[in-house]
Coordinates of C-alpha atoms in Angstrom, one line a residue:
Chain A
X395 CA 18.3 2.1 14.5
X396 CA 19.1 1.7 10.9
X397 CA 16.8 3.2 8.4
X398 CA 15.7 0.8 5.6
X399 CA 17.2 1.5 2.2
X400 CA 13.7 2.0 0.8
X401 CA 12.9 4.7 3.3
X402 CA 16.2 6.4 2.5
X403 CA 15.4 6.4 -1.2
X404 CA 11.9 7.7 -0.5
X405 CA 13.2 10.5 1.8
X406 CA 15.9 11.5 -0.7
X407 CA 13.4 11.7 -3.5
X408 CA 10.6 13.2 -1.4
X409 CA 9.8 15.8 -4.0
X410 CA 9.3 13.1 -6.6
X411 CA 7.3 10.9 -4.3
X412 CA 5.1 13.6 -2.7
X413 CA 2.4 13.5 -5.3
X414 CA 2.0 9.7 -4.8
X415 CA 1.8 10.2 -1.0
X416 CA -0.8 12.9 -1.4
X417 CA -2.8 10.7 -3.9
X418 CA -2.8 7.8 -1.4
X419 CA -3.8 10.2 1.4
X420 CA -6.6 11.7 -0.7
X421 CA -7.9 8.2 -1.5
X422 CA -7.8 7.2 2.1
X423 CA -9.6 10.4 3.3
X424 CA -12.2 10.0 0.6
X425 CA -12.8 6.3 1.5
X426 CA -13.0 7.0 5.2
X427 CA -15.3 10.1 4.9
X428 CA -17.5 8.5 2.2
X429 CA -18.0 5.4 4.3
X430 CA -18.4 7.6 7.4
X431 CA -21.2 9.6 5.7
X432 CA -22.8 6.3 4.7
X433 CA -22.6 4.9 8.2
X434 CA -23.9 8.2 9.7
X435 CA -26.8 8.2 7.2
X436 CA -27.7 4.6 7.8
X437 CA -27.4 5.0 11.6
X438 CA -30.2 7.6 11.5
X439 CA -32.5 5.1 9.9
X440 CA -32.1 2.7 12.8
X441 CA -31.7 5.2 15.5
X442 CA -35.3 4.9 16.9
X443 CA -34.4 1.2 17.5
X444 CA -30.9 1.8 18.8
X445 CA -32.0 4.5 21.2
X446 CA -35.0 2.6 22.6
X447 CA -34.9 0.1 25.5
X448 CA -36.9 -2.7 23.7
X449 CA -35.1 -5.9 23.3
X450 CA -37.6 -7.6 21.0
X451 CA -39.5 -6.1 18.1
X452 CA -42.6 -7.7 16.6
X453 CA -44.2 -6.6 13.4
X454 CA -45.8 -7.9 10.3
X455 CA -44.2 -10.8 8.5
X456 CA -41.2 -10.0 6.2
X457 CA -40.8 -6.4 7.3
X458 CA -37.5 -5.4 5.8
X459 CA -37.0 -2.1 7.6
X460 CA -38.6 -0.1 10.5
X461 CA -40.5 2.3 8.2
X462 CA -42.1 -0.5 6.2
X463 CA -44.2 -2.0 8.9
X464 CA -48.0 -2.4 8.8
X465 CA -50.7 -2.4 11.5
X466 CA -50.8 -5.5 13.6
X467 CA -53.4 -6.6 16.1
X468 CA -53.0 -5.8 19.8
X469 CA -53.9 -9.4 20.6
X470 CA -50.3 -10.4 19.6
X471 CA -49.2 -8.9 22.9
X472 CA -50.6 -12.0 24.6
X473 CA -48.3 -14.2 22.6
X474 CA -45.4 -12.4 24.2
X475 CA -46.9 -12.2 27.6
X476 CA -47.2 -15.9 27.6
X477 CA -43.5 -16.4 27.4
X478 CA -42.1 -17.0 30.9
X479 CA -38.9 -15.0 30.2
X480 CA -40.7 -11.9 29.0
X481 CA -41.1 -9.2 31.7
X482 CA -42.8 -6.4 29.9
X483 CA -44.8 -5.8 26.7
X484 CA -46.0 -2.6 25.0
X485 CA -47.3 -1.2 21.7
X486 CA -45.5 1.2 19.4
X487 CA -46.6 3.4 16.5
X488 CA -44.4 4.4 13.6
X489 CA -46.1 6.0 10.6
X490 CA -45.7 8.6 8.0
X491 CA -48.0 11.6 7.9
X492 CA -48.4 15.0 6.3
X493 CA -47.0 18.0 8.2
X494 CA -48.6 21.3 7.4
X495 CA -46.2 24.2 7.9
X496 CA -47.5 27.2 9.9
X497 CA -46.6 29.5 7.0
X498 CA -48.1 27.2 4.3
X499 CA -46.8 24.2 2.4
X500 CA -46.5 20.6 3.6
X501 CA -43.8 18.1 4.3
X502 CA -43.7 14.3 5.0
X503 CA -43.0 13.5 8.6
X504 CA -42.6 10.3 10.6
X505 CA -44.6 10.0 13.7
X506 CA -43.3 7.9 16.6
X507 CA -45.8 7.3 19.3
X508 CA -44.8 5.4 22.4
X509 CA -45.5 5.1 26.1
X510 CA -43.6 7.7 28.0
X511 CA -43.3 6.5 31.5
X512 CA -39.7 5.9 32.8
X513 CA -39.9 2.2 32.0
X514 CA -41.0 2.8 28.4
X515 CA -39.4 0.5 25.9
X516 CA -40.3 2.5 22.8
X517 CA -39.5 6.1 23.7
X518 CA -36.0 7.1 22.7
X519 CA -33.7 7.8 25.5
X520 CA -33.0 11.3 24.1
X521 CA -36.4 12.4 25.5
X522 CA -35.6 13.9 28.9
X523 CA -38.0 13.4 31.9
X524 CA -39.1 17.0 31.5
X525 CA -39.9 16.4 27.8
X526 CA -41.8 13.2 28.6
X527 CA -43.9 15.1 31.1
X528 CA -44.7 17.8 28.6
X529 CA -45.5 15.2 25.9
X530 CA -48.3 13.8 28.0
X531 CA -50.4 16.8 27.0
X532 CA -52.5 16.2 23.9
X533 CA -50.9 17.4 20.7
X534 CA -47.5 17.9 22.3
X535 CA -44.6 16.8 20.1
X536 CA -40.8 16.8 20.1
X537 CA -38.7 17.2 16.9
X538 CA -35.1 17.3 15.9
X539 CA -33.4 20.7 16.2
X540 CA -31.9 20.5 12.7
X541 CA -35.3 19.8 11.1
X542 CA -36.9 23.1 12.2
X543 CA -36.3 24.8 8.8
X544 CA -37.7 21.8 7.0
X545 CA -40.8 21.9 9.2
X546 CA -41.3 25.6 8.6
X547 CA -40.6 26.5 12.2
X548 CA -38.3 29.2 13.5
X549 CA -37.5 28.5 17.2
X550 CA -39.3 25.2 17.7
X551 CA -40.4 25.1 21.3
X552 CA -43.8 26.8 21.7
X553 CA -44.6 26.9 17.9
X554 CA -47.6 25.1 16.5
X555 CA -48.3 23.4 13.2
X556 CA -50.8 20.7 11.9
X557 CA -50.4 17.0 11.2
X558 CA -53.2 15.4 9.2
X559 CA -55.4 18.4 10.1
X560 CA -54.8 18.1 13.8
X561 CA -53.0 20.9 15.7
X562 CA -49.6 20.0 17.3
X563 CA -47.3 22.0 19.5
X564 CA -43.5 21.7 19.8
X565 CA -42.5 21.2 23.5
X566 CA -38.9 20.2 23.1
X567 CA -36.0 19.5 20.7
X568 CA -33.7 16.6 20.4
X569 CA -30.5 16.2 18.4
X570 CA -29.1 13.5 16.1
X571 CA -32.4 12.5 14.6
X572 CA -32.2 14.3 11.2
X573 CA -34.1 11.8 9.1
X574 CA -33.3 11.3 5.4
X575 CA -36.9 10.8 4.3
X576 CA -39.0 13.0 6.7
X577 CA -38.5 14.7 10.0
X578 CA -39.2 12.5 13.1
X579 CA -42.0 13.6 15.3
X580 CA -42.0 12.1 18.8
X581 CA -45.2 12.1 20.8
X582 CA -47.2 10.1 23.3
X583 CA -49.2 7.1 22.2
X584 CA -52.4 9.0 22.8
X585 CA -51.3 11.9 20.6
X586 CA -50.1 9.5 17.9
X587 CA -53.5 7.7 17.9
X588 CA -55.2 11.0 17.5
X589 CA -53.0 11.9 14.5
X590 CA -53.0 8.5 12.9
X591 CA -56.6 7.8 12.5
X592 CA -56.0 5.0 10.1
X593 CA -55.0 2.8 13.1
X594 CA -57.8 1.1 15.0
X595 CA -57.8 1.3 18.8
X596 CA -56.6 -2.3 18.9
X597 CA -53.8 -1.9 16.4
X598 CA -50.1 -1.0 16.6
X599 CA -47.3 -1.1 14.1
X600 CA -44.9 -2.8 16.4
X601 CA -45.1 -4.6 19.7
X602 CA -42.1 -4.3 21.9
X603 CA -40.9 -6.6 24.7
X604 CA -38.2 -6.9 27.3
X605 CA -36.9 -10.0 29.0
X606 CA -36.0 -10.4 32.6
X607 CA -32.5 -11.3 31.4
X608 CA -31.1 -10.2 28.1
X609 CA -29.5 -13.6 27.7
X610 CA -33.0 -15.0 27.1
X611 CA -33.7 -12.8 24.1
X612 CA -32.3 -15.2 21.4
X613 CA -34.3 -18.1 22.7
X614 CA -37.5 -16.2 23.0
X615 CA -37.1 -14.7 19.5
X616 CA -36.4 -18.1 18.0
X617 CA -39.3 -19.7 19.8
X618 CA -41.8 -17.0 18.8
X619 CA -40.6 -16.9 15.2
X620 CA -41.0 -20.7 14.9
X621 CA -44.4 -20.8 16.5
X622 CA -45.9 -17.7 14.8
X623 CA -44.6 -17.5 11.2
X624 CA -47.1 -14.7 10.4
X625 CA -45.1 -12.4 12.7
X626 CA -41.6 -11.0 12.3
X627 CA -39.7 -11.4 15.6
X628 CA -36.4 -9.7 15.8
X629 CA -34.0 -8.8 18.5
X630 CA -33.3 -5.0 18.7
X631 CA -29.8 -5.6 17.3
X632 CA -30.9 -7.7 14.4
X633 CA -33.7 -5.3 13.5
X634 CA -31.3 -2.4 13.6
X635 CA -28.8 -4.1 11.3
X636 CA -31.6 -5.3 9.0
X637 CA -33.0 -1.7 8.7
X638 CA -29.5 -0.3 7.9
X639 CA -28.8 -3.1 5.4
X640 CA -32.1 -2.5 3.7
X641 CA -31.2 1.1 3.1
X642 CA -27.8 0.2 2.0
X643 CA -28.8 -2.5 -0.5
X644 CA -32.3 -1.7 -1.6
X645 CA -31.7 1.9 -2.3
X646 CA -28.9 3.5 -4.3
X647 CA -27.6 5.4 -1.2
X648 CA -24.4 3.3 -1.1
X649 CA -23.8 3.0 -4.8
X650 CA -22.8 6.6 -5.5
X651 CA -20.6 6.8 -2.4
X652 CA -19.1 3.4 -3.3
X653 CA -18.3 4.5 -6.9
X654 CA -16.6 7.7 -5.7
X655 CA -14.5 5.6 -3.3
X656 CA -13.5 3.2 -6.1
X657 CA -12.6 6.2 -8.3
X658 CA -10.4 7.6 -5.5
X659 CA -8.7 4.2 -5.2
X660 CA -8.0 4.0 -8.9
X661 CA -6.5 7.6 -8.9
X662 CA -4.3 6.6 -5.9
X663 CA -3.3 3.4 -7.6
X664 CA -2.4 5.0 -11.0
X665 CA -0.5 7.9 -9.5
X666 CA 1.5 5.8 -7.1
X667 CA 2.2 3.1 -9.6
X668 CA 3.4 5.6 -12.2
X669 CA 5.5 7.5 -9.8
X670 CA 7.2 4.3 -8.6
X671 CA 7.6 3.1 -12.2
X672 CA 9.3 6.4 -13.2
X673 CA 11.6 6.3 -10.1
X674 CA 12.6 2.7 -10.7
X675 CA 13.1 3.3 -14.4
X676 CA 15.4 6.2 -13.5
X677 CA 17.5 3.9 -11.4
X678 CA 17.9 1.0 -13.9
X679 CA 21.7 1.3 -14.1
X680 CA 22.1 1.2 -10.4
X681 CA 19.9 -1.8 -10.1
X682 CA 21.7 -3.4 -13.0
X683 CA 25.0 -3.2 -11.1
X684 CA 23.4 -5.0 -8.2
X685 CA 22.2 -7.7 -10.6
X686 CA 25.7 -8.0 -12.1
X687 CA 27.1 -8.5 -8.6
X688 CA 24.7 -11.4 -8.3
X689 CA 22.3 -9.8 -5.9
X690 CA 19.0 -11.6 -6.4
X691 CA 16.2 -10.0 -8.4
X692 CA 13.7 -10.5 -5.5
X693 CA 15.8 -8.2 -3.3
X694 CA 15.5 -5.4 -5.9
X695 CA 11.7 -6.1 -6.2
X696 CA 11.4 -5.9 -2.5
X697 CA 13.2 -2.6 -2.5
X698 CA 10.6 -1.2 -4.9
X699 CA 7.6 -2.7 -3.1
X700 CA 9.0 -1.4 0.2
X701 CA 8.9 2.1 -1.2
X702 CA 5.3 1.6 -2.0
X703 CA 4.8 0.5 1.6
X704 CA 6.3 3.7 2.9
X705 CA 4.2 5.7 0.4
X706 CA 1.1 4.0 1.7
X707 CA 2.1 4.5 5.3
X708 CA 2.9 8.2 4.7
X709 CA -0.5 8.6 3.0
X710 CA -2.6 7.0 5.7
X711 CA -0.7 8.8 8.4
X712 CA -1.8 12.0 6.9
X713 CA -5.3 10.8 6.1
X714 CA -6.5 9.6 9.5
X715 CA -6.1 12.9 11.3
X716 CA -7.6 14.7 8.2
X717 CA -10.6 12.3 8.2
X718 CA -11.2 12.8 11.9
X719 CA -11.0 16.6 11.5
X720 CA -13.5 16.4 8.6
X721 CA -15.8 14.3 10.8
X722 CA -15.6 16.9 13.6
X723 CA -16.3 19.7 11.1
X724 CA -19.3 17.8 9.7
X725 CA -20.7 17.5 13.2
X726 CA -20.6 21.3 13.6
X727 CA -22.6 21.8 10.4
X728 CA -25.2 19.2 11.3
X729 CA -24.1 16.4 9.1
X730 CA -23.1 13.1 10.6
X731 CA -19.9 11.2 9.7
X732 CA -19.3 8.1 11.8
X733 CA -15.6 7.0 11.9
X734 CA -15.5 4.0 14.2
X735 CA -12.1 2.3 14.8
X736 CA -13.0 -0.6 12.6
X737 CA -13.7 1.7 9.7
X738 CA -10.4 3.5 10.1
X739 CA -8.7 0.2 10.3
X740 CA -10.4 -1.0 7.2
X741 CA -9.5 2.2 5.4
X742 CA -5.9 1.8 6.4
X743 CA -5.9 -1.8 5.2
X744 CA -7.5 -1.0 1.9
X745 CA -5.2 1.9 1.3
X746 CA -2.1 0.0 2.2
X747 CA -3.2 -2.8 -0.1
X748 CA -3.6 -0.4 -2.9
X749 CA -0.2 1.1 -2.3
X750 CA 1.4 -2.3 -2.3
X751 CA -0.4 -3.2 -5.5
X752 CA 1.0 0.0 -7.0
X753 CA 4.4 -1.2 -6.0
X754 CA 3.8 -4.6 -7.6
X755 CA 2.6 -2.9 -10.8
X756 CA 5.7 -0.7 -10.9
X757 CA 7.9 -3.9 -10.8
X758 CA 7.3 -4.2 -14.6
X759 CA 10.0 -1.6 -15.0
X760 CA 12.5 -4.0 -13.5
X761 CA 12.2 -6.1 -16.6
X762 CA 14.4 -3.5 -18.2
X763 CA 17.2 -4.1 -15.7
X764 CA 19.9 -5.8 -17.8
X765 CA 23.5 -5.9 -16.5
X766 CA 24.9 -6.4 -20.0
X767 CA 23.6 -2.9 -20.8
X768 CA 26.2 -1.5 -18.4
X769 CA 29.0 -2.6 -20.9
X770 CA 29.8 0.2 -23.3
Chain B
X391 CA 51.0 -26.7 -21.1
X392 CA 48.3 -25.7 -18.7
X393 CA 49.1 -23.0 -16.2
X394 CA 47.9 -24.2 -12.8
X395 CA 47.1 -20.5 -12.0
X396 CA 44.6 -20.2 -14.9
X397 CA 41.3 -19.3 -13.4
X398 CA 39.5 -18.0 -16.5
X399 CA 39.7 -19.2 -20.0
X400 CA 37.8 -18.2 -23.1
X401 CA 37.8 -20.8 -26.0
X402 CA 36.9 -19.9 -29.5
X403 CA 34.6 -17.1 -28.5
X404 CA 32.5 -15.6 -31.2
X405 CA 29.7 -13.0 -30.8
X406 CA 27.7 -11.1 -33.3
X407 CA 24.9 -8.5 -33.2
X408 CA 22.0 -8.0 -35.6
X409 CA 20.4 -10.4 -38.1
X410 CA 20.7 -11.0 -41.9
X411 CA 22.3 -8.2 -43.7
X412 CA 22.8 -6.2 -40.6
X413 CA 24.6 -9.0 -38.8
X414 CA 28.0 -7.8 -37.6
X415 CA 30.6 -10.2 -36.0
X416 CA 32.0 -8.2 -33.0
X417 CA 34.3 -10.9 -31.6
X418 CA 35.6 -13.6 -33.9
X419 CA 37.0 -16.9 -32.6
X420 CA 39.0 -15.5 -29.7
X421 CA 40.8 -17.8 -27.2
X422 CA 42.6 -16.5 -24.2
X423 CA 43.3 -17.2 -20.6
X424 CA 43.7 -15.3 -17.3
X425 CA 45.6 -16.2 -14.2
X426 CA 45.0 -15.7 -10.5
X427 CA 47.3 -13.0 -9.1
X428 CA 47.4 -11.1 -12.3
X429 CA 45.9 -7.9 -13.6
X430 CA 45.2 -8.4 -17.3
X431 CA 44.2 -5.8 -19.8
X432 CA 42.1 -6.1 -22.9
X433 CA 43.3 -3.4 -25.2
X434 CA 42.0 -2.2 -28.5
X435 CA 40.6 0.7 -30.4
X436 CA 36.9 1.6 -30.2
X437 CA 34.9 -1.2 -31.9
X438 CA 37.5 -3.8 -31.4
X439 CA 35.2 -6.0 -29.4
X440 CA 37.0 -5.8 -26.1
X441 CA 34.0 -4.9 -24.0
X442 CA 31.9 -7.6 -25.7
X443 CA 34.6 -10.0 -24.9
X444 CA 34.6 -8.9 -21.2
X445 CA 30.8 -9.4 -21.2
X446 CA 31.2 -13.0 -22.4
X447 CA 34.0 -13.8 -20.0
X448 CA 32.1 -12.4 -17.0
X449 CA 28.8 -14.1 -17.7
X450 CA 26.8 -11.0 -18.7
X451 CA 26.7 -11.6 -22.4
X452 CA 26.2 -15.0 -24.0
X453 CA 28.6 -16.0 -26.8
X454 CA 27.2 -17.3 -30.1
X455 CA 29.9 -19.9 -30.1
X456 CA 32.7 -20.9 -27.8
X457 CA 33.2 -21.7 -24.2
X458 CA 34.1 -19.9 -21.0
X459 CA 35.7 -22.0 -18.4
X460 CA 35.9 -20.3 -15.1
X461 CA 37.2 -21.8 -11.9
X462 CA 36.8 -25.2 -13.6
X463 CA 33.2 -24.7 -14.6
X464 CA 31.6 -24.0 -18.0
X465 CA 30.0 -20.7 -17.4
X466 CA 27.5 -20.8 -20.2
X467 CA 26.4 -24.3 -19.5
X468 CA 25.0 -23.1 -16.1
X469 CA 21.4 -22.1 -15.7
X470 CA 20.7 -18.4 -15.3
X471 CA 20.2 -18.9 -11.6
X472 CA 23.4 -20.8 -11.3
X473 CA 25.3 -18.1 -13.2
X474 CA 23.7 -15.5 -10.9
X475 CA 24.9 -17.4 -7.9
X476 CA 28.3 -17.8 -9.4
X477 CA 28.6 -14.1 -10.0
X478 CA 27.4 -13.5 -6.4
X479 CA 30.0 -15.8 -4.9
X480 CA 33.0 -15.2 -7.2
X481 CA 32.7 -12.0 -9.3
X482 CA 33.2 -8.3 -8.8
X483 CA 32.3 -5.7 -11.4
X484 CA 33.0 -2.1 -12.0
X485 CA 31.9 -0.1 -15.0
X486 CA 32.6 3.2 -16.6
X487 CA 30.3 5.1 -14.2
X488 CA 30.1 4.4 -10.5
X489 CA 26.3 3.9 -10.8
X490 CA 25.7 4.6 -7.1
X491 CA 22.2 5.2 -5.7
X492 CA 21.9 8.9 -4.9
X493 CA 19.9 8.2 -1.7
X494 CA 22.5 5.8 -0.2
X495 CA 25.7 6.7 1.6
X496 CA 29.1 5.1 0.7
X497 CA 28.7 2.8 3.7
X498 CA 25.2 1.8 2.6
X499 CA 26.5 0.7 -0.8
X500 CA 29.0 -1.6 0.8
X501 CA 26.7 -2.9 3.4
X502 CA 24.0 -3.7 0.9
X503 CA 26.2 -6.2 -0.9
X504 CA 27.1 -8.1 2.3
X505 CA 23.5 -7.9 3.7
X506 CA 21.6 -8.8 0.6
X507 CA 24.2 -11.0 -1.1
X508 CA 26.1 -12.7 1.7
X509 CA 23.5 -12.4 4.3
X510 CA 26.1 -11.7 7.0
X511 CA 25.2 -10.6 10.5
X512 CA 25.4 -6.8 11.1
X513 CA 28.5 -7.2 13.4
X514 CA 30.5 -8.9 10.6
X515 CA 29.1 -6.4 8.0
X516 CA 30.2 -3.4 10.1
X517 CA 33.7 -4.8 10.6
X518 CA 34.2 -5.5 6.9
X519 CA 32.7 -2.3 5.7
X520 CA 34.9 -0.3 8.1
X521 CA 38.0 -2.1 6.9
X522 CA 37.0 -1.6 3.3
X523 CA 36.4 2.1 3.7
X524 CA 39.8 2.3 5.3
X525 CA 41.4 0.5 2.4
X526 CA 39.7 2.8 0.0
X527 CA 40.8 5.9 1.9
X528 CA 37.2 6.8 2.7
X529 CA 37.1 6.2 6.4
X530 CA 35.8 9.7 7.0
X531 CA 33.4 9.7 4.1
X532 CA 31.4 6.6 4.7
X533 CA 28.4 8.7 5.8
X534 CA 28.3 10.8 2.7
X535 CA 25.9 10.6 -0.2
X536 CA 27.3 10.3 -3.7
X537 CA 26.5 13.9 -4.4
X538 CA 29.0 14.9 -1.8
X539 CA 31.8 12.7 -3.2
X540 CA 34.3 13.5 -6.0
X541 CA 34.3 11.4 -9.1
X542 CA 37.3 9.5 -7.9
X543 CA 35.7 8.8 -4.5
X544 CA 32.6 7.6 -6.2
X545 CA 34.5 5.2 -8.3
X546 CA 36.4 4.0 -5.2
X547 CA 33.1 3.3 -3.6
X548 CA 32.1 1.3 -6.7
X549 CA 35.3 -0.7 -6.4
X550 CA 34.7 -1.2 -2.7
X551 CA 31.2 -2.5 -3.4
X552 CA 32.7 -5.0 -5.8
X553 CA 35.6 -5.9 -3.6
X554 CA 33.9 -6.2 -0.3
X555 CA 32.6 -9.7 -1.0
X556 CA 36.2 -10.7 -1.7
X557 CA 35.7 -12.1 -5.2
X558 CA 38.1 -14.4 -6.9
X559 CA 37.4 -12.7 -10.3
X560 CA 37.2 -9.0 -10.9
X561 CA 36.0 -7.4 -14.1
X562 CA 36.4 -3.7 -14.9
X563 CA 35.1 -1.9 -18.0
X564 CA 37.0 1.3 -18.5
X565 CA 37.0 2.1 -14.8
X566 CA 39.2 5.2 -15.2
X567 CA 37.7 6.7 -18.3
X568 CA 35.7 9.4 -16.4
X569 CA 38.5 10.2 -14.0
X570 CA 41.6 12.4 -14.1
X571 CA 44.9 10.6 -13.9
X572 CA 45.4 11.3 -10.2
X573 CA 42.2 9.6 -9.3
X574 CA 42.5 7.0 -12.0
X575 CA 45.9 6.0 -10.8
X576 CA 44.5 5.4 -7.3
X577 CA 41.8 3.2 -8.8
X578 CA 44.3 1.2 -10.9
X579 CA 46.6 0.7 -7.9
X580 CA 43.7 -0.6 -5.9
X581 CA 42.9 -3.1 -8.7
X582 CA 46.5 -4.2 -9.0
X583 CA 46.7 -4.7 -5.2
X584 CA 43.5 -6.8 -5.5
X585 CA 45.1 -8.9 -8.3
X586 CA 48.4 -9.4 -6.4
X587 CA 46.3 -10.4 -3.4
X588 CA 45.3 -13.5 -5.4
X589 CA 42.3 -12.4 -7.5
X590 CA 42.0 -12.5 -11.3
X591 CA 41.5 -9.0 -12.6
X592 CA 40.4 -8.4 -16.2
X593 CA 40.2 -4.8 -17.2
X594 CA 39.1 -3.2 -20.5
X595 CA 40.8 0.1 -21.1
X596 CA 42.3 2.3 -23.8
X597 CA 44.3 4.4 -21.3
X598 CA 48.0 3.9 -22.1
X599 CA 49.0 5.1 -18.6
X600 CA 47.6 1.9 -17.2
X601 CA 49.9 -0.4 -19.2
X602 CA 52.8 -0.4 -16.8
X603 CA 50.6 -1.6 -14.1
X604 CA 49.4 -4.7 -16.0
X605 CA 50.8 -8.2 -15.7
X606 CA 49.3 -9.3 -19.0
X607 CA 48.0 -7.5 -22.0
X608 CA 45.7 -8.8 -24.8
X609 CA 45.4 -6.7 -27.9
X610 CA 42.3 -6.8 -30.0
X611 CA 41.4 -5.4 -33.4
X612 CA 38.3 -5.8 -35.4
X613 CA 37.1 -8.5 -33.1
X614 CA 40.3 -10.6 -33.4
X615 CA 43.0 -11.2 -30.9
X616 CA 46.3 -9.9 -32.1
X617 CA 48.3 -11.4 -29.3
X618 CA 49.4 -11.2 -25.7
X619 CA 52.1 -8.6 -24.8
X620 CA 54.3 -7.7 -22.0
X621 CA 53.4 -4.3 -20.4
X622 CA 55.6 -2.0 -22.5
X623 CA 54.8 1.3 -24.1
X624 CA 55.1 -0.3 -27.6
X625 CA 52.3 -2.7 -26.8
X626 CA 50.0 0.2 -26.3
X627 CA 50.8 2.0 -29.5
X628 CA 51.0 -1.2 -31.5
X629 CA 54.3 0.0 -32.9
X630 CA 56.7 -2.6 -34.4

């Protein structure tokens, strides 16, 4: 197969073009990893929803995110139970509290109280049957393994601390729930009620439901929302997305990461564009001969833009494995970088676009191509 | 009397550079004609305007005044696009340097013209490139990059690049100035063969060794045409 002229030019001048390829690669890695960090961080905010079996979440009106709920009356359960498609209904507590470390000092924590039986809709599926059995004991809790230090604990299991003045004891550890605002504390509904005394016996923060068929969920949600405007009724998927979007848009969590990515893109754009400009400017006489021979200007422009395409391709080819490796490394040190296929595809698309724009910017050097200049 | 073989004619061509006090007339009211099947030389000392004249005749440099009639068409009444297409279909050029792309092989340079200019299929391109490399004596060097070719070989590739589209008009600006005579002679012989094959070849040179290969010689001095000479040694030297 014949190699395109643009690829031959790039290979022959690889030393000249290497900085551009590295700049593009650096941009792509930074975009992918920054976005991956953002996705990983946002995913933790909605993980209690994503790892629970509930299909419908009911809370106070206009709740923007899972941690911004308010106590709601238990009586709302009847509204769900009255729906023919609904199979099961249960309450759910999610509230912030003070954690008093065994060695002194305190920390915010987030208590999640749910029913623990096998059919529970609120308990996250990371809680093993053994943990769920242990959690039935009063004061028993499970925390994330990476939060132990923050909670003032050494080994976790078997250690005790206090929440709101009540003694709690760690009976198990989960992974992947390292919260950004305060460690998650998983417990039974009974333990949660004992710790969260501000909740009345007939109050929950959320009411969860499951339908006999998941296909019925949208209709039930729509019907309940229309009939009871004082409630927020959301499918688990919508609630999860809404929670993540809240953290993305209402906080500055995405702004800093976004700005860094834009900066990386600009660096890639400038370096690639200038490299191509210089390379093209160095070949003006060769291009001028082609113009003298009547070869159309667009052919020469395509030759330059094609070089930017190969630079982009070289850059992203190096960046994807690098980003995946960084993601793997981050996992080892307890951070979470999510790199789904769509994110990698979007990164490749953005980076290739930037590379091609660089090529288009470099075309300004072709204005200097003038066949008459070849006459001496 | 009009020669039926005349393919290129310059009428009253004038060209100046600069403005106001710095204005300098480089070519002054020059008329001349070129025929198919001939290799014509434009001779003159440095600054005589021969290269500027070549530029106007070839469509690269617009005259201030005058007319260039080529293959029956007024070259400078064409739009830029039309002139570009005219050059593509009818004109070949070589310049003082070979101006080859360092990354492309000899074969690539020839292929590029046919692929990008003529848009020929690969089978036809391959056949014509192979034939041209043979004609240039570069059959075994088609795969080499310019850095691995001698100066003469590079210039032959440049000639091949201009010849491969079989132009009816061929313009050469000092094509042998950077070559020793052994290589230069080969280049001149190639151009003469091209002319005697039916093309109109116009060459700017100051190399006296080329004169005996020319069919027609125009001498210029200070931007004015002194006359057309037969290819004799005296013509070169301007001796009486």
